Amino acid sequence: MTVKFSIIAPIYNEKDNISELYRRISEVMNSTKASWELILIDDGSLDGSTDQITALAIEHKEVVPLIFARNFGHQIAVTAGLDNSRGEAVVVIDADLQDPPEVILDLIKKWEEGYEVVYAVRAERKGESWFKLVTASLFYRLIYRITNVKIPLDTGDFRLIDRKVVDVMNSMRERHRFLRGMASWVGFKQIGVNYVREPRFAGETKYPLKKMIAFAVTGITGFSYFPLQMATWIGFVAVLISLIAIPVVIIERLTGSQAFLGQATTLIAVLFFGGAQLISLGIIGEYIGRIYDEVKGRPLYVLRDKKYINDRK
Ligand code: UDP
Ligand code: MG
C-alpha cells in the first residue's frame, strides 16, 4: 500500500506526550481525507514510552513503531523515520507538541502549490528560557554566515519534504547528521511558513547545553571548513605582526632603547601561540574523528525488532 503522507516523530522519554500527539495528529490528518501513517521512533526511551508506542500501533493501523536498541540521538531517529517512510510527502515533527500539528495543513498547502521542501520558521517561541533563545538565535546566524549552504534562519526540523527530496536525503549516509543543513543542501524548490512554537506539552527538554553544543559542532563541521581555515588566518596575522615587529625591535635596540626587554614579552608570545596551536590541533582532531567514524562504516542505528516494518501492508 502507498500512503500520501508520512508523519515522523522521534521520541526519547516522552511518555506523557504520546497519546496527545496521536490525538492531535490523527485529527489533523483525518481532516485531509488522504491516507497517512505516523512513524514513531523510540530512541531508546527508558520511561515506558516504548510500551505506549507499541500499544498505540496495535490499536491504530496508521501507527508504525521503530524501536531502537539504544539511544542513538534525535537526528538519527528522524533519519530512521525518513528511511522507512512511504508517503509522497513526509513531515518531520517533534513529539513534545512544540510544533503544533495543525501547522501541517499550512505545509501541505504549499506542497500542493508545487514546493518540494516546506520548512516551518519559528516566528515566535513560547515558554523557552532566554538562554536558549539567545544561544539558538546566535547559532542560526553563525551557521548562516560561515557555511556554504544557506540554511534558513530560525528553522528546526519541523518541515514537509517531498518524496523526491527524501530519496536524495536517504542516499546521504553521513554519520554526523545535521538534517536541516542536508535538506537545504539538496536544493529543489523550497519555501518557509511562519508559525508560533509552543511550550512543551509535558516533560523536559532532551537537549541540555552539552548536547546543544555537540549539535552546533556537527552543523558547523558538516557544512564548513571555516574552523580549519581559522588556523591559516591566525598564522598569516602572526607572520604579519612579526614582520613588522622584527625591524622595529632591531631599530629600538640599535638606538639603545630598553623596550620589549625581559621574559614577560617572550612568555606571552609563547603562551599565545602555544594556545593557538593546541586549539588548531583540537579542531583538526574534531574533523579527523569524524572521518574515522565515517570510515568504520557502522550502521547509523540498530532496530530492536523489524517485525512492524515487515508486517505493514
Ligand atoms: N529526541 C530524541 N532523541 C534524543 C533527544 C531528543 O528522539 O536523544 C526527541 C525528543 O523526544 C523530541 C525531539 O527529539 O521529540 C526534540 O527534542 P526536545 O524537545 O527535547 O528538544 P528542544 O525542543 O528542547 O530543542
Ligand atoms: Mg522540544
GROMACS .gro file of C-alpha atoms and ligand atoms in nm:
model
  339
    1MET     CA    1   0.000   0.000   0.000
    2THR     CA    2   0.117   0.352  -0.062
    3VAL     CA    3   0.027   0.638   0.164
    4LYS     CA    4   0.008   1.004   0.077
    5PHE     CA    5   0.158   1.147   0.395
    6SER     CA    6   0.414   1.007   0.638
    7ILE     CA    7   0.449   1.189   0.969
    8ILE     CA    8   0.775   1.124   1.155
    9ALA     CA    9   0.809   1.190   1.528
   10PRO     CA   10   1.129   1.100   1.722
   11ILE     CA   11   1.063   1.003   2.082
   12TYR     CA   12   1.302   0.996   2.375
   13ASN     CA   13   1.128   0.963   2.711
   14GLU     CA   14   0.806   1.139   2.612
   15LYS     CA   15   0.552   0.914   2.784
   16ASP     CA   16   0.314   1.195   2.875
   17ASN     CA   17   0.311   1.336   2.522
   18ILE     CA   18   0.247   1.027   2.310
   19SER     CA   19  -0.130   0.984   2.336
   20GLU     CA   20  -0.191   1.359   2.298
   21LEU     CA   21   0.045   1.361   1.998
   22TYR     CA   22  -0.152   1.082   1.833
   23ARG     CA   23  -0.482   1.252   1.910
   24ARG     CA   24  -0.378   1.589   1.762
   25ILE     CA   25  -0.205   1.439   1.458
   26SER     CA   26  -0.488   1.199   1.374
   27GLU     CA   27  -0.739   1.482   1.399
   28VAL     CA   28  -0.539   1.700   1.160
   29MET     CA   29  -0.452   1.421   0.917
   30ASN     CA   30  -0.804   1.277   0.904
   31SER     CA   31  -0.929   1.621   0.807
   32THR     CA   32  -0.721   1.598   0.487
   33LYS     CA   33  -0.915   1.288   0.377
   34ALA     CA   34  -0.586   1.147   0.243
   35SER     CA   35  -0.413   0.827   0.356
   36TRP     CA   36  -0.138   0.879   0.614
   37GLU     CA   37   0.096   0.696   0.851
   38LEU     CA   38   0.256   0.809   1.176
   39ILE     CA   39   0.606   0.674   1.225
   40LEU     CA   40   0.704   0.688   1.593
   41ILE     CA   41   1.072   0.627   1.652
   42ASP     CA   42   1.155   0.519   2.003
   43ASP     CA   43   1.511   0.643   2.053
   44GLY     CA   44   1.597   0.415   2.345
   45SER     CA   45   1.340   0.555   2.590
   46LEU     CA   46   1.361   0.432   2.949
   47ASP     CA   47   1.036   0.577   3.085
   48GLY     CA   48   0.779   0.339   2.937
   49SER     CA   49   0.733   0.529   2.611
   50THR     CA   50   0.824   0.209   2.426
   51ASP     CA   51   0.522   0.018   2.558
   52GLN     CA   52   0.294   0.309   2.481
   53ILE     CA   53   0.418   0.325   2.124
   54THR     CA   54   0.369  -0.046   2.063
   55ALA     CA   55   0.025  -0.038   2.226
   56LEU     CA   56  -0.072   0.253   2.003
   57ALA     CA   57   0.045   0.060   1.696
   58ILE     CA   58  -0.168  -0.240   1.790
   59GLU     CA   59  -0.472  -0.018   1.833
   60HIS     CA   60  -0.427   0.206   1.526
   61LYS     CA   61  -0.315   0.076   1.189
   62GLU     CA   62  -0.166   0.415   1.089
   63VAL     CA   63   0.099   0.395   1.361
   64VAL     CA   64   0.434   0.243   1.265
   65PRO     CA   65   0.674   0.191   1.556
   66LEU     CA   66   1.051   0.184   1.508
   67ILE     CA   67   1.214   0.073   1.831
   68PHE     CA   68   1.586   0.145   1.861
   69ALA     CA   69   1.814  -0.088   2.055
   70ARG     CA   70   1.951   0.214   2.245
   71ASN     CA   71   1.958   0.592   2.236
   72PHE     CA   72   2.112   0.698   1.904
   73GLY     CA   73   2.014   1.065   1.912
   74HIS     CA   74   1.744   1.284   1.767
   75GLN     CA   75   1.888   1.328   1.416
   76ILE     CA   76   1.944   0.955   1.374
   77ALA     CA   77   1.590   0.884   1.494
   78VAL     CA   78   1.449   1.118   1.229
   79THR     CA   79   1.678   0.951   0.972
   80ALA     CA   80   1.531   0.610   1.056
   81GLY     CA   81   1.186   0.760   1.004
   82LEU     CA   82   1.285   0.900   0.664
   83ASP     CA   83   1.439   0.565   0.564
   84ASN     CA   84   1.117   0.379   0.641
   85SER     CA   85   0.865   0.636   0.523
   86ARG     CA   86   0.645   0.560   0.224
   87GLY     CA   87   0.448   0.882   0.179
   88GLU     CA   88   0.452   1.106  -0.126
   89ALA     CA   89   0.524   1.382   0.123
   90VAL     CA   90   0.695   1.337   0.459
   91VAL     CA   91   0.652   1.564   0.761
   92VAL     CA   92   0.910   1.570   1.042
   93ILE     CA   93   0.769   1.692   1.373
   94ASP     CA   94   0.880   1.693   1.739
   95ALA     CA   95   0.690   1.463   1.971
   96ASP     CA   96   0.657   1.717   2.254
   97LEU     CA   97   0.391   1.921   2.066
   98GLN     CA   98   0.614   2.228   2.049
   99ASP     CA   99   0.542   2.213   1.678
  100PRO     CA  100   0.162   2.235   1.657
  101PRO     CA  101   0.030   1.955   1.428
  102GLU     CA  102  -0.228   2.198   1.288
  103VAL     CA  103   0.058   2.377   1.106
  104ILE     CA  104   0.097   2.062   0.892
  105LEU     CA  105  -0.207   2.181   0.695
  106ASP     CA  106  -0.021   2.502   0.602
  107LEU     CA  107   0.281   2.295   0.497
  108ILE     CA  108   0.062   2.072   0.281
  109LYS     CA  109  -0.098   2.375   0.114
  110LYS     CA  110   0.244   2.499  -0.002
  111TRP     CA  111   0.340   2.149  -0.115
  112GLU     CA  112   0.026   2.134  -0.327
  113GLU     CA  113   0.134   2.464  -0.483
  114GLY     CA  114   0.445   2.283  -0.606
  115TYR     CA  115   0.710   2.346  -0.339
  116GLU     CA  116   0.926   2.042  -0.263
  117VAL     CA  117   1.055   2.142   0.082
  118VAL     CA  118   0.829   2.349   0.307
  119TYR     CA  119   1.007   2.438   0.628
  120ALA     CA  120   0.839   2.590   0.933
  121VAL     CA  121   1.001   2.910   1.059
  122ARG     CA  122   0.976   2.993   1.428
  123ALA     CA  123   0.831   3.343   1.419
  124GLU     CA  124   0.786   3.327   1.795
  125ARG     CA  125   0.896   3.079   2.062
  126LYS     CA  126   0.689   3.047   2.374
  127GLY     CA  127   0.797   2.902   2.706
  128GLU     CA  128   1.173   2.883   2.644
  129SER     CA  129   1.446   3.027   2.864
  130TRP     CA  130   1.617   3.347   2.746
  131PHE     CA  131   1.940   3.149   2.742
  132LYS     CA  132   1.802   2.901   2.489
  133LEU     CA  133   1.655   3.183   2.278
  134VAL     CA  134   1.982   3.381   2.268
  135THR     CA  135   2.210   3.082   2.204
  136ALA     CA  136   1.977   2.940   1.938
  137SER     CA  137   1.950   3.275   1.763
  138LEU     CA  138   2.329   3.324   1.768
  139PHE     CA  139   2.383   2.971   1.641
  140TYR     CA  140   2.149   3.006   1.344
  141ARG     CA  141   2.317   3.333   1.245
  142LEU     CA  142   2.671   3.198   1.288
  143ILE     CA  143   2.599   2.894   1.077
  144TYR     CA  144   2.431   3.112   0.812
  145ARG     CA  145   2.750   3.320   0.785
  146ILE     CA  146   3.018   3.055   0.786
  147THR     CA  147   2.866   2.767   0.590
  148ASN     CA  148   2.832   2.745   0.216
  149VAL     CA  149   2.473   2.618   0.219
  150LYS     CA  150   2.217   2.877   0.310
  151ILE     CA  151   2.027   2.714   0.593
  152PRO     CA  152   1.716   2.925   0.663
  153LEU     CA  153   1.727   3.120   0.990
  154ASP     CA  154   1.523   3.010   1.296
  155THR     CA  155   1.424   2.682   1.135
  156GLY     CA  156   1.434   2.346   1.308
  157ASP     CA  157   1.350   2.008   1.167
  158PHE     CA  158   0.975   2.072   1.151
  159ARG     CA  159   0.913   2.060   0.775
  160LEU     CA  160   0.742   1.883   0.489
  161ILE     CA  161   0.969   1.710   0.239
  162ASP     CA  162   0.861   1.577  -0.100
  163ARG     CA  163   0.938   1.212  -0.181
  164LYS     CA  164   1.194   1.318  -0.448
  165VAL     CA  165   1.392   1.508  -0.184
  166VAL     CA  166   1.350   1.235   0.079
  167ASP     CA  167   1.503   0.985  -0.164
  168VAL     CA  168   1.805   1.211  -0.217
  169MET     CA  169   1.844   1.267   0.158
  170ASN     CA  170   1.821   0.893   0.221
  171SER     CA  171   2.115   0.842  -0.013
  172MET     CA  172   2.328   1.072   0.206
  173ARG     CA  173   2.456   0.833   0.470
  174GLU     CA  174   2.682   1.064   0.671
  175ARG     CA  175   2.704   0.968   1.035
  176HIS     CA  176   2.715   1.310   1.199
  177ARG     CA  177   2.387   1.437   1.069
  178PHE     CA  178   2.254   1.789   1.054
  179LEU     CA  179   1.928   1.726   0.873
  180ARG     CA  180   1.821   2.087   0.835
  181GLY     CA  181   2.151   2.152   0.655
  182MET     CA  182   2.116   1.841   0.441
  183ALA     CA  183   1.763   1.944   0.341
  184SER     CA  184   1.898   2.282   0.225
  185TRP     CA  185   2.199   2.129   0.053
  186VAL     CA  186   1.988   1.922  -0.187
  187GLY     CA  187   1.827   2.229  -0.344
  188PHE     CA  188   1.483   2.192  -0.509
  189LYS     CA  189   1.200   2.442  -0.464
  190GLN     CA  190   1.190   2.547  -0.100
  191ILE     CA  191   0.978   2.788   0.098
  192GLY     CA  192   0.919   2.880   0.463
  193VAL     CA  193   0.594   2.908   0.655
  194ASN     CA  194   0.584   3.109   0.979
  195TYR     CA  195   0.447   2.953   1.296
  196VAL     CA  196   0.443   3.007   1.670
  197ARG     CA  197   0.645   2.747   1.861
  198GLU     CA  198   0.450   2.641   2.168
  199PRO     CA  199   0.587   2.538   2.506
  200ARG     CA  200   0.629   2.165   2.564
  201PHE     CA  201   0.303   1.981   2.634
  202ALA     CA  202   0.471   1.773   2.907
  203GLY     CA  203   0.819   1.673   3.021
  204GLU     CA  204   1.156   1.843   2.997
  205THR     CA  205   1.384   1.927   2.707
  206LYS     CA  206   1.610   1.642   2.594
  207TYR     CA  207   1.866   1.893   2.467
  208PRO     CA  208   2.080   2.009   2.761
  209LEU     CA  209   2.362   2.256   2.688
  210LYS     CA  210   2.616   1.979   2.624
  211LYS     CA  211   2.402   1.823   2.352
  212MET     CA  212   2.324   2.165   2.205
  213ILE     CA  213   2.697   2.237   2.172
  214ALA     CA  214   2.764   1.896   2.017
  215PHE     CA  215   2.480   1.956   1.772
  216ALA     CA  216   2.619   2.300   1.683
  217VAL     CA  217   2.965   2.149   1.620
  218THR     CA  218   2.807   1.884   1.394
  219GLY     CA  219   2.629   2.156   1.198
  220ILE     CA  220   2.943   2.363   1.156
  221THR     CA  221   3.187   2.082   1.075
  222GLY     CA  222   2.936   1.913   0.845
  223PHE     CA  223   2.892   2.217   0.626
  224SER     CA  224   3.204   2.429   0.660
  225TYR     CA  225   3.586   2.428   0.666
  226PHE     CA  226   3.583   2.761   0.842
  227PRO     CA  227   3.728   2.629   1.174
  228LEU     CA  228   4.018   2.469   0.982
  229GLN     CA  229   4.080   2.786   0.785
  230MET     CA  230   4.094   2.989   1.105
  231ALA     CA  231   4.440   2.841   1.177
  232THR     CA  232   4.562   2.967   0.840
  233TRP     CA  233   4.432   3.316   0.910
  234ILE     CA  234   4.582   3.328   1.260
  235GLY     CA  235   4.911   3.215   1.102
  236PHE     CA  236   4.902   3.492   0.843
  237VAL     CA  237   4.826   3.756   1.105
  238ALA     CA  238   5.107   3.629   1.330
  239VAL     CA  239   5.358   3.637   1.042
  240LEU     CA  240   5.248   3.988   0.951
  241ILE     CA  241   5.290   4.110   1.309
  242SER     CA  242   5.636   3.957   1.336
  243LEU     CA  243   5.744   4.104   1.002
  244ILE     CA  244   5.660   4.445   1.140
  245ALA     CA  245   5.789   4.373   1.492
  246ILE     CA  246   6.133   4.237   1.398
  247PRO     CA  247   6.268   4.555   1.230
  248VAL     CA  248   6.103   4.771   1.500
  249VAL     CA  249   6.279   4.580   1.779
  250ILE     CA  250   6.613   4.584   1.592
  251ILE     CA  251   6.593   4.960   1.547
  252GLU     CA  252   6.492   5.007   1.913
  253ARG     CA  253   6.796   4.805   2.025
  254LEU     CA  254   7.039   4.987   1.794
  255THR     CA  255   6.920   5.318   1.932
  256GLY     CA  256   6.978   5.195   2.287
  257SER     CA  257   6.613   5.162   2.394
  258GLN     CA  258   6.514   4.911   2.664
  259ALA     CA  259   6.163   4.850   2.522
  260PHE     CA  260   6.045   4.486   2.481
  261LEU     CA  261   6.321   4.365   2.712
  262GLY     CA  262   6.259   4.077   2.951
  263GLN     CA  263   6.078   3.749   2.997
  264ALA     CA  264   5.718   3.871   3.007
  265THR     CA  265   5.707   3.958   2.636
  266THR     CA  266   5.857   3.621   2.541
  267LEU     CA  267   5.628   3.430   2.774
  268ILE     CA  268   5.313   3.599   2.645
  269ALA     CA  269   5.411   3.524   2.286
  270VAL     CA  270   5.491   3.160   2.366
  271LEU     CA  271   5.165   3.113   2.558
  272PHE     CA  272   4.959   3.276   2.287
  273PHE     CA  273   5.100   3.070   2.004
  274GLY     CA  274   5.111   2.753   2.214
  275GLY     CA  275   4.741   2.803   2.283
  276ALA     CA  276   4.657   2.887   1.923
  277GLN     CA  277   4.841   2.575   1.804
  278LEU     CA  278   4.666   2.347   2.053
  279ILE     CA  279   4.326   2.486   1.956
  280SER     CA  280   4.407   2.433   1.587
  281LEU     CA  281   4.519   2.079   1.664
  282GLY     CA  282   4.193   2.017   1.851
  283ILE     CA  283   3.993   2.145   1.555
  284ILE     CA  284   4.185   1.919   1.316
  285GLY     CA  285   4.122   1.635   1.564
  286GLU     CA  286   3.749   1.707   1.552
  287TYR     CA  287   3.747   1.662   1.174
  288ILE     CA  288   3.972   1.355   1.187
  289GLY     CA  289   3.747   1.192   1.449
  290ARG     CA  290   3.454   1.243   1.216
  291ILE     CA  291   3.647   1.093   0.924
  292TYR     CA  292   3.730   0.793   1.146
  293ASP     CA  293   3.362   0.748   1.231
  294GLU     CA  294   3.273   0.752   0.862
  295VAL     CA  295   3.546   0.503   0.770
  296LYS     CA  296   3.424   0.249   1.024
  297GLY     CA  297   3.104   0.228   0.821
  298ARG     CA  298   2.883   0.108   1.105
  299PRO     CA  299   2.507   0.120   1.057
  300LEU     CA  300   2.354   0.451   1.164
  301TYR     CA  301   2.112   0.281   1.402
  302VAL     CA  302   2.005  -0.061   1.524
  303LEU     CA  303   1.638  -0.160   1.534
  304ARG     CA  304   1.530  -0.394   1.814
  305ASP     CA  305   1.259  -0.551   1.603
  306LYS     CA  306   1.191  -0.531   1.228
  307LYS     CA  307   0.853  -0.703   1.259
  308TYR     CA  308   0.646  -0.385   1.233
  309ILE     CA  309   0.821  -0.277   0.915
  310ASN     CA  310   0.799  -0.618   0.752
  311ASP     CA  311   0.433  -0.663   0.851
  312ARG     CA  312   0.300  -0.339   0.711
  313LYS     CA  313   0.054  -0.365   0.429
  314UDP     N1  314   1.477   1.330   2.095
  314UDP     C1  315   1.519   1.206   2.052
  314UDP     N2  316   1.641   1.159   2.094
  314UDP     C2  317   1.724   1.233   2.174
  314UDP     C3  318   1.680   1.361   2.215
  314UDP     C4  319   1.556   1.408   2.173
  314UDP     O1  320   1.448   1.137   1.980
  314UDP     O2  321   1.832   1.184   2.208
  314UDP     C5  322   1.344   1.380   2.051
  314UDP     C6  323   1.254   1.431   2.161
  314UDP     O3  324   1.181   1.326   2.219
  314UDP     C7  325   1.167   1.531   2.088
  314UDP     C8  326   1.260   1.586   1.980
  314UDP     O4  327   1.366   1.492   1.967
  314UDP     O5  328   1.057   1.470   2.024
  314UDP     C9  329   1.315   1.723   2.016
  314UDP     O6  330   1.375   1.720   2.144
  314UDP     P1  331   1.346   1.831   2.255
  314UDP     O7  332   1.202   1.869   2.250
  314UDP     O8  333   1.395   1.780   2.385
  314UDP     O9  334   1.438   1.949   2.205
  314UDP     P2  335   1.406   2.105   2.217
  314UDP    O10  336   1.271   2.126   2.156
  314UDP    O11  337   1.409   2.137   2.362
  314UDP    O12  338   1.516   2.171   2.140
  315MG      MG  339   1.103   2.031   2.217
   0.00000   0.00000   0.00000
